[in-house]
mmCIF file of C-alpha atoms in Angstrom:
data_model
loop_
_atom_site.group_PDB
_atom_site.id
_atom_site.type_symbol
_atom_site.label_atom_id
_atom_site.label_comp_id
_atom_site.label_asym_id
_atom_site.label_seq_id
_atom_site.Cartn_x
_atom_site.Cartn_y
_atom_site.Cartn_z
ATOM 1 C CA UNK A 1 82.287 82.639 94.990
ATOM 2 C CA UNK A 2 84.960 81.190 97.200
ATOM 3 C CA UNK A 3 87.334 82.916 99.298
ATOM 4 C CA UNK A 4 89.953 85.762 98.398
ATOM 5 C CA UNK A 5 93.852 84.939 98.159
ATOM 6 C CA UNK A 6 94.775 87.940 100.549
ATOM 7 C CA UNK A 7 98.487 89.097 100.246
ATOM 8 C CA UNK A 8 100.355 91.637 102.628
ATOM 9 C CA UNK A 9 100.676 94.985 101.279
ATOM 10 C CA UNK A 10 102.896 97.744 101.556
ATOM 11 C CA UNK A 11 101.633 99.502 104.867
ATOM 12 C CA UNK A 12 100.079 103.262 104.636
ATOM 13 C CA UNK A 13 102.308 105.599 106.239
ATOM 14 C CA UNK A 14 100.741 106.495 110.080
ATOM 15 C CA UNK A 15 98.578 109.307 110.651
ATOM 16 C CA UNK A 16 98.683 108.900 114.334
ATOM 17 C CA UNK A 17 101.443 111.837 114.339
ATOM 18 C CA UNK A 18 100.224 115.193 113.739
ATOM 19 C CA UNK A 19 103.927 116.284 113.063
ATOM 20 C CA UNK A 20 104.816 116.806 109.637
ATOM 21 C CA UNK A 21 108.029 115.885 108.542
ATOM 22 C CA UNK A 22 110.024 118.486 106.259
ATOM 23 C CA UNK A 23 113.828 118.409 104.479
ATOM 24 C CA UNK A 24 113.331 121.904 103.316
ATOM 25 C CA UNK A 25 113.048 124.876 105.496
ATOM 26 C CA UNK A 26 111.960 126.715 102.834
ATOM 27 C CA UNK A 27 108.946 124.596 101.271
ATOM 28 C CA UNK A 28 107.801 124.756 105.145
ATOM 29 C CA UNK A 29 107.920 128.275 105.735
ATOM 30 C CA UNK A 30 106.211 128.280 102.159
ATOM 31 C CA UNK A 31 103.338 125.528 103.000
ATOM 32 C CA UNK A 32 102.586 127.272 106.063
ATOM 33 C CA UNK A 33 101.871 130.946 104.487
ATOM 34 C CA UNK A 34 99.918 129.082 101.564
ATOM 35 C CA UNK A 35 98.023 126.975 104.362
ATOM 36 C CA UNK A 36 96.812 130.215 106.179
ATOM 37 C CA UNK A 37 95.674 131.680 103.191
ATOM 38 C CA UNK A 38 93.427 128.688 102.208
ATOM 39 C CA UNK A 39 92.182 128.396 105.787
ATOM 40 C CA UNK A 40 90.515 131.967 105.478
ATOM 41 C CA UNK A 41 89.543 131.755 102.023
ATOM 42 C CA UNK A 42 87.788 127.492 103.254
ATOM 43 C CA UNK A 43 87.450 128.236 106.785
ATOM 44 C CA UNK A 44 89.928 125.617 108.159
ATOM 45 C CA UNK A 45 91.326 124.769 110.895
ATOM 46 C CA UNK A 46 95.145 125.311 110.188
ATOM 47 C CA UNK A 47 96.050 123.765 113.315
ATOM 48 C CA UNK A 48 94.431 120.150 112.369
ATOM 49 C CA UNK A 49 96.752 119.971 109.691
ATOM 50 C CA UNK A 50 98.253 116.033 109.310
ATOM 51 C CA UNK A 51 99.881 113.211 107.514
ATOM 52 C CA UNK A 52 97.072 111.465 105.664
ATOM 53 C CA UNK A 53 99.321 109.322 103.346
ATOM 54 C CA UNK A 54 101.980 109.336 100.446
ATOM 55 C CA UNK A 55 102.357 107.396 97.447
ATOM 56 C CA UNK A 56 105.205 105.731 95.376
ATOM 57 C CA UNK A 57 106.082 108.931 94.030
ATOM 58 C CA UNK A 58 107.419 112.737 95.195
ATOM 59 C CA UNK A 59 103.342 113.493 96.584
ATOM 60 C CA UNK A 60 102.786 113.569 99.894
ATOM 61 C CA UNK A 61 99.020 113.734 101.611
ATOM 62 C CA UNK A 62 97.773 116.307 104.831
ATOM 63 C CA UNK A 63 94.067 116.485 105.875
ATOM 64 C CA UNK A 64 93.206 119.335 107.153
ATOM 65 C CA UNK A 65 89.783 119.936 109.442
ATOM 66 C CA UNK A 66 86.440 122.875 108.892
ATOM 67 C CA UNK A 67 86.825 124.996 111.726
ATOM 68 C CA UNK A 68 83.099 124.791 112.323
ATOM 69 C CA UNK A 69 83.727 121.285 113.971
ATOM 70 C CA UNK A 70 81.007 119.593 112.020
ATOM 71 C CA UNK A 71 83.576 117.195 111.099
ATOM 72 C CA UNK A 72 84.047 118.110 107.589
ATOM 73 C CA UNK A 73 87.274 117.383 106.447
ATOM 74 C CA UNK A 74 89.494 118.421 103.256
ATOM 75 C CA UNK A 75 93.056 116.942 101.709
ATOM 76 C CA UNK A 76 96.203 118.533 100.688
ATOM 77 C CA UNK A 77 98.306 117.470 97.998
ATOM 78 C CA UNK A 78 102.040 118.092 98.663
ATOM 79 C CA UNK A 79 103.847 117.841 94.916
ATOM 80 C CA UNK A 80 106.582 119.574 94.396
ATOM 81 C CA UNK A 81 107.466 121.156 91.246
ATOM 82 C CA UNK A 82 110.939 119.965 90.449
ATOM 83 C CA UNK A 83 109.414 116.803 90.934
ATOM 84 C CA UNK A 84 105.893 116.261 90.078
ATOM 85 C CA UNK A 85 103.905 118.148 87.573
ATOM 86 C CA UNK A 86 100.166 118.538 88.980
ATOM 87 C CA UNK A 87 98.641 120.055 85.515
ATOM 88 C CA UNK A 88 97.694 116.148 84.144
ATOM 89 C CA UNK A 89 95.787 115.332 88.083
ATOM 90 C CA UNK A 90 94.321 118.790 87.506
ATOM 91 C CA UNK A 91 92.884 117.979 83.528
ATOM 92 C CA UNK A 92 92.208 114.426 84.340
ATOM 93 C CA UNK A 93 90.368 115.262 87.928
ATOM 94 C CA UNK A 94 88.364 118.024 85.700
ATOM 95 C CA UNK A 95 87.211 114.840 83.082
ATOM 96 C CA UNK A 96 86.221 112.315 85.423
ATOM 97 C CA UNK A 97 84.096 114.979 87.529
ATOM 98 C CA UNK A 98 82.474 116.227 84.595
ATOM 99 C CA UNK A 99 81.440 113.022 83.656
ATOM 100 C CA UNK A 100 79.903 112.238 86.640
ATOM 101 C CA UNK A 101 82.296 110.163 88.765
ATOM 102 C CA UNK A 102 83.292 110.736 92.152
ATOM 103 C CA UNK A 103 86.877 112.096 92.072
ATOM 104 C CA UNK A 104 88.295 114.430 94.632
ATOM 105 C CA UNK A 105 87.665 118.203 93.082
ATOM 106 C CA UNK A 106 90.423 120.589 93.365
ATOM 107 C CA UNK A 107 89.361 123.623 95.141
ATOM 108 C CA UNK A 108 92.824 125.397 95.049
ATOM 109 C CA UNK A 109 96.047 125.143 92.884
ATOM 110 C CA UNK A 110 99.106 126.528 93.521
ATOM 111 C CA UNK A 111 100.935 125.437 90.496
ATOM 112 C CA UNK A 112 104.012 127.440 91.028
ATOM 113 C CA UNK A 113 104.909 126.044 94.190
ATOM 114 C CA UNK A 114 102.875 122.358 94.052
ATOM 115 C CA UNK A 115 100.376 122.968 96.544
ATOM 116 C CA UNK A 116 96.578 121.804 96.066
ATOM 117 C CA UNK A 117 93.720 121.540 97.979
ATOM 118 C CA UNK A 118 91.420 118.814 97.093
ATOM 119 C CA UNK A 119 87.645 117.477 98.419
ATOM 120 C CA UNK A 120 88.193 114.332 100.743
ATOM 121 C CA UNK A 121 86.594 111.112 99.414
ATOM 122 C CA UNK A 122 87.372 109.624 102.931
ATOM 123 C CA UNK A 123 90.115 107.034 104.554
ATOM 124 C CA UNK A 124 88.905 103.997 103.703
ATOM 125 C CA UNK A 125 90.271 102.293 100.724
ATOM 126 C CA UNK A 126 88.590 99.143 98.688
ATOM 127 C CA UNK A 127 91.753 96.974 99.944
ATOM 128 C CA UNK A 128 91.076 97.895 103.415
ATOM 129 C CA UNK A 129 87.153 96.605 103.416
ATOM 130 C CA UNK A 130 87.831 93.695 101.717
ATOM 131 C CA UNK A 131 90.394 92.775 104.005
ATOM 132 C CA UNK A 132 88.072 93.516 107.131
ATOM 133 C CA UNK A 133 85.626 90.742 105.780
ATOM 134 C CA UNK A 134 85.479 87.358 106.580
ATOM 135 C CA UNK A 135 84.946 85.493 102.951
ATOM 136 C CA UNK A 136 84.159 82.402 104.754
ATOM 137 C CA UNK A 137 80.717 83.502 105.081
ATOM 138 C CA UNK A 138 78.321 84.594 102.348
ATOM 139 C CA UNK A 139 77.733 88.032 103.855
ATOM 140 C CA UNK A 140 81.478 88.841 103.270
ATOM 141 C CA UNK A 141 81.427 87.288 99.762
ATOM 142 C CA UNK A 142 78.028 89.903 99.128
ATOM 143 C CA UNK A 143 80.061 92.071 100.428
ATOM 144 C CA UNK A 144 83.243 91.498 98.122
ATOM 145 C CA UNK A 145 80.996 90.843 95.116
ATOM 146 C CA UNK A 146 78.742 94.506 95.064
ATOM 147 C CA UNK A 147 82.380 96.268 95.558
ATOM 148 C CA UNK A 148 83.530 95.081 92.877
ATOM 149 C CA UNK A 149 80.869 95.257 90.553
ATOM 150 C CA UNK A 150 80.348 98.953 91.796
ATOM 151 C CA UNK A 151 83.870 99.913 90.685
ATOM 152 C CA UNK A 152 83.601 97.860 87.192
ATOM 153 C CA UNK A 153 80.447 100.147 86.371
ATOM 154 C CA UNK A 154 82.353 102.935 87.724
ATOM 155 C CA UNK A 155 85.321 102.097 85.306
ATOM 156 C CA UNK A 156 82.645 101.879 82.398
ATOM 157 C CA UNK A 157 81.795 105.430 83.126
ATOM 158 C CA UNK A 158 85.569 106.512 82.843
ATOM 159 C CA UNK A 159 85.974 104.592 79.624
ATOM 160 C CA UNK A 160 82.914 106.502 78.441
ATOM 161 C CA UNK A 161 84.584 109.576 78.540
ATOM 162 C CA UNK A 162 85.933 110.883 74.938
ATOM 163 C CA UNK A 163 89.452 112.521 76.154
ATOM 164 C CA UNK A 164 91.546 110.716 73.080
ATOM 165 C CA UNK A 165 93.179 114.184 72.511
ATOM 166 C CA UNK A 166 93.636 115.298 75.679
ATOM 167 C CA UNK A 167 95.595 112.751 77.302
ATOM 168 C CA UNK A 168 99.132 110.751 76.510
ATOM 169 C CA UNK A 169 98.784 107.876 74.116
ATOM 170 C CA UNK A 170 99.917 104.558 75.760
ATOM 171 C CA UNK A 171 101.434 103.846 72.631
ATOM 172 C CA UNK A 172 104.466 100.814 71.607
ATOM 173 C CA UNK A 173 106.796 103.037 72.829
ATOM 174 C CA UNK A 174 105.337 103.595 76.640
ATOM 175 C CA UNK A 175 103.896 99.869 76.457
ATOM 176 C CA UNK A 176 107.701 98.989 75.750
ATOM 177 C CA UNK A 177 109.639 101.585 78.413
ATOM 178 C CA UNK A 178 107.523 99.670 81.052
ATOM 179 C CA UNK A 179 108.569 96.084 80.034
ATOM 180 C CA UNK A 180 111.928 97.123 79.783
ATOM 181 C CA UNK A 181 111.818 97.728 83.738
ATOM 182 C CA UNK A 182 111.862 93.869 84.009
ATOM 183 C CA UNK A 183 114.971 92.873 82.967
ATOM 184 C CA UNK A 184 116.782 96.634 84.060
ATOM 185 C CA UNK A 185 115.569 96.440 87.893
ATOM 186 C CA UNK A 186 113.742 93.217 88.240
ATOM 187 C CA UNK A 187 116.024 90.571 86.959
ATOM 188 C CA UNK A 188 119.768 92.210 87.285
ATOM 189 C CA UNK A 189 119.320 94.276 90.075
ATOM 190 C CA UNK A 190 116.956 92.923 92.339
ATOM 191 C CA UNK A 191 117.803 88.823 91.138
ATOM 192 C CA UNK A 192 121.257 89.597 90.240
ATOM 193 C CA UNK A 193 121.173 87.721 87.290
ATOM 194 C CA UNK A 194 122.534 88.584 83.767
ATOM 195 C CA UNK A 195 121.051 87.181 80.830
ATOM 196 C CA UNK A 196 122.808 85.234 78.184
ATOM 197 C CA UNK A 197 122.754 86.093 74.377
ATOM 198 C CA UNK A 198 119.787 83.072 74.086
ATOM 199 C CA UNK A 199 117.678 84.443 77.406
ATOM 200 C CA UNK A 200 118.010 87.973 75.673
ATOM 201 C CA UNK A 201 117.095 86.832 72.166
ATOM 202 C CA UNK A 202 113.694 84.706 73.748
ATOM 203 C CA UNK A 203 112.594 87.820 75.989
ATOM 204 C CA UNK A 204 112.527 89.849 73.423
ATOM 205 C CA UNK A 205 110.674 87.444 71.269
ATOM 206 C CA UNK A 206 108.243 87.603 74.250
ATOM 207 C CA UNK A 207 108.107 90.957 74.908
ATOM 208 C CA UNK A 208 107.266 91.406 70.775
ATOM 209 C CA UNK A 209 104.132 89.461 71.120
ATOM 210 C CA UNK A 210 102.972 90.896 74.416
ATOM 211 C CA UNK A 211 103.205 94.665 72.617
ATOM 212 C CA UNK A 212 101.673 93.041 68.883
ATOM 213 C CA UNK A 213 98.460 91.821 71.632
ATOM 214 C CA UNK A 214 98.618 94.854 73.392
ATOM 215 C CA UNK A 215 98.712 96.905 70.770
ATOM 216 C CA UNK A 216 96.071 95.674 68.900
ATOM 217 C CA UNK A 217 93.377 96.364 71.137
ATOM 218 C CA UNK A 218 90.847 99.056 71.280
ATOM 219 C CA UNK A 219 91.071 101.833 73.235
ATOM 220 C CA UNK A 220 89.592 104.411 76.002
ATOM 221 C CA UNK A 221 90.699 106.506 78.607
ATOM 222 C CA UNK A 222 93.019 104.566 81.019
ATOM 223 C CA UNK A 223 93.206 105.154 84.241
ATOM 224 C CA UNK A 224 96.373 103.256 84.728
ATOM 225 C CA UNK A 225 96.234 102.507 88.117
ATOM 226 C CA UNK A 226 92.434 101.169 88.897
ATOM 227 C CA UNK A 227 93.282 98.751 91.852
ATOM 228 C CA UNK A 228 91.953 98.517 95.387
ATOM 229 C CA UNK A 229 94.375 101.213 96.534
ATOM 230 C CA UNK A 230 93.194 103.726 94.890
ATOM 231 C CA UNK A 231 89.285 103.220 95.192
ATOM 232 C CA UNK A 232 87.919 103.997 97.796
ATOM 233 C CA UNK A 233 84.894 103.370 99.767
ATOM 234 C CA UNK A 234 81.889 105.480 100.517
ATOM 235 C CA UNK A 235 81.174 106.234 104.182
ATOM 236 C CA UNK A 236 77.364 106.094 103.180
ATOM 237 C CA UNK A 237 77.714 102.694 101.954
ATOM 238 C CA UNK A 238 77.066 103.946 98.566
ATOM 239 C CA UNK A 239 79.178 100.855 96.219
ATOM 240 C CA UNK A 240 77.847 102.242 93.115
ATOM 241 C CA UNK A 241 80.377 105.559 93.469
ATOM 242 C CA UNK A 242 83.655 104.705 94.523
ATOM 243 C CA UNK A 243 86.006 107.584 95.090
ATOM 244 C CA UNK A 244 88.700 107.393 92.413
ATOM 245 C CA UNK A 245 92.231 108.510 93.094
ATOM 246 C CA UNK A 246 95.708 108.673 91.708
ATOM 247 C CA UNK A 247 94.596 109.078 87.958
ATOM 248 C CA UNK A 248 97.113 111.788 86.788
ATOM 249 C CA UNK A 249 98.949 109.533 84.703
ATOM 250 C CA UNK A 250 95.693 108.382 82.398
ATOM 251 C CA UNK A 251 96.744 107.752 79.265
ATOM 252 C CA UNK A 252 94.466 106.624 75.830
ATOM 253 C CA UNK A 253 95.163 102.796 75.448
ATOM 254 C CA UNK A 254 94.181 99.299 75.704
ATOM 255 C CA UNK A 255 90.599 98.731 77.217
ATOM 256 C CA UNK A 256 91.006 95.840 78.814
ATOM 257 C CA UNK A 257 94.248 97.319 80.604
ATOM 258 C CA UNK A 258 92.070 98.686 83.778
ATOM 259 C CA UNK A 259 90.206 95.700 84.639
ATOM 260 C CA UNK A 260 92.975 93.579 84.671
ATOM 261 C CA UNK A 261 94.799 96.110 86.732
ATOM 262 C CA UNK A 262 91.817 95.499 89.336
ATOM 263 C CA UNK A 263 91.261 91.727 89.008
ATOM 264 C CA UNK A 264 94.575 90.836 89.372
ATOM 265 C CA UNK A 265 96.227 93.671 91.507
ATOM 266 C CA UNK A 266 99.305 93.570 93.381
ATOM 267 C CA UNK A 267 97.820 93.775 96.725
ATOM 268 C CA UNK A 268 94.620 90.742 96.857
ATOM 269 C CA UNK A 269 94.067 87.835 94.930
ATOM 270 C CA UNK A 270 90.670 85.956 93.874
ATOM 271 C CA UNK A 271 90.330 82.531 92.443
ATOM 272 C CA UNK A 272 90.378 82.675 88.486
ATOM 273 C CA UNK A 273 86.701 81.576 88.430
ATOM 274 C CA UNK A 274 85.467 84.582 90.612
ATOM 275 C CA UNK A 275 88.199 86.941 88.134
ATOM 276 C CA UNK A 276 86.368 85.530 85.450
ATOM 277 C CA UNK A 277 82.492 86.461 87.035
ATOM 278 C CA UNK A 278 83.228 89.654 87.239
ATOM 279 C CA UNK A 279 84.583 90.408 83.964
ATOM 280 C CA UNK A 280 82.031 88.765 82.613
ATOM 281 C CA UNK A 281 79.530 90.741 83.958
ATOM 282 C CA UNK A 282 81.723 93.605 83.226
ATOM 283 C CA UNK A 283 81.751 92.978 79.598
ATOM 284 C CA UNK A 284 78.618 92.769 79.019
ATOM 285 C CA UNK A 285 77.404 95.823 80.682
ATOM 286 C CA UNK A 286 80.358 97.346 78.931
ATOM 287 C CA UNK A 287 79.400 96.283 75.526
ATOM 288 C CA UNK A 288 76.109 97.419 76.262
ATOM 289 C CA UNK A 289 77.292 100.864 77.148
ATOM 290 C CA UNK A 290 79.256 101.220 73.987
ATOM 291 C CA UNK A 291 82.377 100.640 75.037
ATOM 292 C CA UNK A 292 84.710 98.830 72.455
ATOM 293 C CA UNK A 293 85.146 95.737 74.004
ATOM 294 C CA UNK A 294 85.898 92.401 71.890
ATOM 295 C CA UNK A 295 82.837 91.150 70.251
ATOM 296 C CA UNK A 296 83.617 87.587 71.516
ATOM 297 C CA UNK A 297 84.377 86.841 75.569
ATOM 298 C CA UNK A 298 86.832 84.496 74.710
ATOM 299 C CA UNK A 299 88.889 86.810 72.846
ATOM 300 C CA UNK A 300 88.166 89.558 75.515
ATOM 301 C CA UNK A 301 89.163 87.327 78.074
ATOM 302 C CA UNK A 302 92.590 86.462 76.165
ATOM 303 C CA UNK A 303 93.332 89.977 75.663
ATOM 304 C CA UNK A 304 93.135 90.919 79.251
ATOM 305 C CA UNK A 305 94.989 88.227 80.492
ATOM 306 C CA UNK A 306 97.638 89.683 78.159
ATOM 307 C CA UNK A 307 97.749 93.072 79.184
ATOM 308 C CA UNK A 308 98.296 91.776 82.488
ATOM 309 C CA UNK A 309 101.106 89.997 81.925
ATOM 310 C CA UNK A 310 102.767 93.420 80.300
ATOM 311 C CA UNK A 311 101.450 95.309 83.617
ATOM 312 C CA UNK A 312 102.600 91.977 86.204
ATOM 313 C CA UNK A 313 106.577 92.888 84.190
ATOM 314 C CA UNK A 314 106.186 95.969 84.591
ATOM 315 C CA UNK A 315 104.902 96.318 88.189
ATOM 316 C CA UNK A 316 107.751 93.745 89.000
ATOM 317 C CA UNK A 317 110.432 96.302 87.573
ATOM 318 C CA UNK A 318 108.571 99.234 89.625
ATOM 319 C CA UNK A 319 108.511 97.615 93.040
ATOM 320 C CA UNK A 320 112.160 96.042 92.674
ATOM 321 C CA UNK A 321 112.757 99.575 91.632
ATOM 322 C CA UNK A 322 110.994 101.861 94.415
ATOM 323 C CA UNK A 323 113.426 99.620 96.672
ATOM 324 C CA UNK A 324 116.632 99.298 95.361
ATOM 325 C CA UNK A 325 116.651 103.390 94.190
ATOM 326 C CA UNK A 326 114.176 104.809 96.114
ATOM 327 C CA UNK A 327 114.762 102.763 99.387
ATOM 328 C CA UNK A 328 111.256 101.891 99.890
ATOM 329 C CA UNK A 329 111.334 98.547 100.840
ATOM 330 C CA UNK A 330 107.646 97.711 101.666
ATOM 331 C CA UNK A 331 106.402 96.875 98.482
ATOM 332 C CA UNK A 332 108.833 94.240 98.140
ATOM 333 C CA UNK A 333 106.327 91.953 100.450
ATOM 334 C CA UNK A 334 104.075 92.475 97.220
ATOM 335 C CA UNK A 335 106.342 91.060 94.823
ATOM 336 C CA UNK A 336 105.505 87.072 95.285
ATOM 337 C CA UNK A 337 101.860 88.064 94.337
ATOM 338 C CA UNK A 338 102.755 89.565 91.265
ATOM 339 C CA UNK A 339 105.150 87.078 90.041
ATOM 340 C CA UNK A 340 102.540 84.452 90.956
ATOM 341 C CA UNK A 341 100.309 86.253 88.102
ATOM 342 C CA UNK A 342 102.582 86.612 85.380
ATOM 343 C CA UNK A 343 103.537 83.188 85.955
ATOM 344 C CA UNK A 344 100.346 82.275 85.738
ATOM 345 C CA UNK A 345 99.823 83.724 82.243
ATOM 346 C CA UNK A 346 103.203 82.137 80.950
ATOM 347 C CA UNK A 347 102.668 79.191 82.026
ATOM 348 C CA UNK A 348 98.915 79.095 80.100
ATOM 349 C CA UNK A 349 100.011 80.276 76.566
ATOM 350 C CA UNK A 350 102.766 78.107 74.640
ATOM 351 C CA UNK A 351 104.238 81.249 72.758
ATOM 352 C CA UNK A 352 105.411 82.428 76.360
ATOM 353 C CA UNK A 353 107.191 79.027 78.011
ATOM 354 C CA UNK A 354 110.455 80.957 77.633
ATOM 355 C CA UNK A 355 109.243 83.927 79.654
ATOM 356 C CA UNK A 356 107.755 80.856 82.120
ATOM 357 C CA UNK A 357 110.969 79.254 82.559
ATOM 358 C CA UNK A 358 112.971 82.485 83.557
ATOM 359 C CA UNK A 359 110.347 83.639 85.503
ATOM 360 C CA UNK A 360 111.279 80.026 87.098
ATOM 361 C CA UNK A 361 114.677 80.833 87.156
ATOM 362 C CA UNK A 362 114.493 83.894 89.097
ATOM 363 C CA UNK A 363 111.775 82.732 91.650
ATOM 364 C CA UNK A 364 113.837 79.504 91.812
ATOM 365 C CA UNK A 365 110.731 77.438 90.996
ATOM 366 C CA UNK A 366 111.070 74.137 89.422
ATOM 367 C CA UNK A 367 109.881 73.975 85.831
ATOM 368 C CA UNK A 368 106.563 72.521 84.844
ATOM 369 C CA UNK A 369 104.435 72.768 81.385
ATOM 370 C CA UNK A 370 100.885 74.048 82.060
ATOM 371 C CA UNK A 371 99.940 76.275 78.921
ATOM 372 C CA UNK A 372 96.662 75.472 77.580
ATOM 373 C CA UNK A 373 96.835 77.263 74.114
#
């Protein structure tokens, strides 16, 4: 293995600050009855009540202390209604438990007013212990190497699980929405640029045979969003469980959509030859569990580099979104990593040297042929 490509990422929100922040007077007064309630019923301490973190969406985190001071800790999930709808974390939370994997359980549900109190898999994230290693030695490469190989067999077990008709298909029609995000936020708002008749013409020619690759894949639960964010590590050491968050938008698609998502995240790169290790090993232990993988590595390996470009366009669109509409402007530091990846991919496949040379364009990066098929 060599060493990891680390990028900045968009910086948790403090939980130094005990003081939670509130626009509404009314979800307050709200929280705080609902809060005393669930400390009787859980015997917590309503008065350790704090920011633990938020997410690109409407959810907001607390973590709340046991009043028997034994340290035990549990999390609150802040979701309003007129904004988030909690019944897919619920369903989805329910599947991966019963299967086995460590997700956080939900203890309480409020569903009327968006409150929920969940187990606490702990504050440490995969991103965060990779990035407190030092991959210039071999004990931070071990280190890097069972983490990741601990959340691919986790992600086996979630592709195990038969929930075809009980979740969303990511069908052409969600595989396309998300592309679309490119050119509506990525390209004309964030690069300001507008796309002649010819650009428009070759994109879509693009996006066509991204969705015919996508689409022809098999497929298993999706988590959607299986990066180092949202894993996160045991406080026992224990690699072989990961705590799994942020899953209520699992969908039933693509199966090489997930690994992708965590090989080639927004937030840390690897060198293609350690990517390629680990889904190796991944794939076989997959096909060995009986999940539908391609018969042939090669093949595998083509269709996952595929999905990712679809997820780099689409990611690109989110982030250049989250800033310019929902003014949160600290996952632009991410973007460079990203386009770096679906440039990548362009640039390797001959089909795609028209989505290459825009990608150019907008990064203002000279042109250069590098596709190997």
């Amino acid at each position: 293995m060599t060493t990891a490509e680390s990028q900045p990422t968009s910086p948790a929100p403090s939980s130094s600050s005990t003081e939670i922040a509130w626009s509404d007077d009314a979800r307050r007064a709200a929280f705080a009855q609902w809060l005393a309630v669930q400390a009787a019923a859980h015997g917590l301490d309503a008065a350790s009540v704090r920011p633990a973190s938020a997410d690109a969406s409407f959810r907001r985190y607390f973590r709340v202390d046991a009043a028997d001071g034994r340290g035990r800790s549990l999390v609150i999930m802040d979701a309003p209604p007129s904004h988030e709808d909690c019944r897919p974390f619920v369903q989805v939370a329910g599947l991966l438990g019963a299967a086995g994997l460590n997700a956080p359980e939900v203890l309480a549900w409020d569903e009327a007013q968006g409150f929920l109190l969940l187990t606490d898999l702990g504050a440490r994230t995969l991103l965060a212990e990779l990035q407190a290693q030092d991959f210039s030695t071999r004990e931070g490469l071990k280190v890097a190497d069972t983490l990741y190989r601990g959340a691919l067999d986790a992600l086996i077990g979630l592709q195990k699980i038969d929930a075809q008709a009980q979740v969303p298909a990511y069908d052409r029609a969600l595989l396309r929405r998300e592309l679309d995000l490119f050119p509506e936020w990525y390209v004309a708002r964030h690069c300001g640029v507008t796309l002649d008749a010819k650009q428009t013409e070759q994109l879509e020619k693009c996006f066509e045979l991204i969705l015919k690759t996508c689409e022809a894949q098999p497929a298993v639960l999706v988590h959607r969003d299986f990066h180092s964010r949202n894993l996160m590590v045991n406080a026992d050491g224990d690699a072989t469980r990961p705590g799994i968050l942020d899953f209520q938008d699992a969908v039933w698609g693509p199966v090489t959509y997930d690994v992708v998502s965590l090989l080639r995240d927004a937030y840390i790169g690897w060198d293609e030859a350690i990517q390629i290790d680990w889904a190796a090993r991944y794939w076989e232990r997959a096909r060995k569990a009986g999940v539908p993988v391609q018969e042939d590595f090669g093949l595998f390996w083509r269709d996952l580099e595929w999905m990712g470009l679809q997820r780099h366009l689409k990611v690109l669109g989110i982030f250049a979104r989250l800033s310019h509409r929902d003014g949160k402007d600290g996952y632009l530091k991410d973007l460079p990593k990203v386009w770096r990846d679906a440039h990548h991919v362009a640039m390797r496949y001959s089909v795609l040297t028209p989505l290459a040379r825009l990608l150019e364009q907008l990064g203002d990066v000279k042109a250069e042929d590098g596709y190997t098929f």
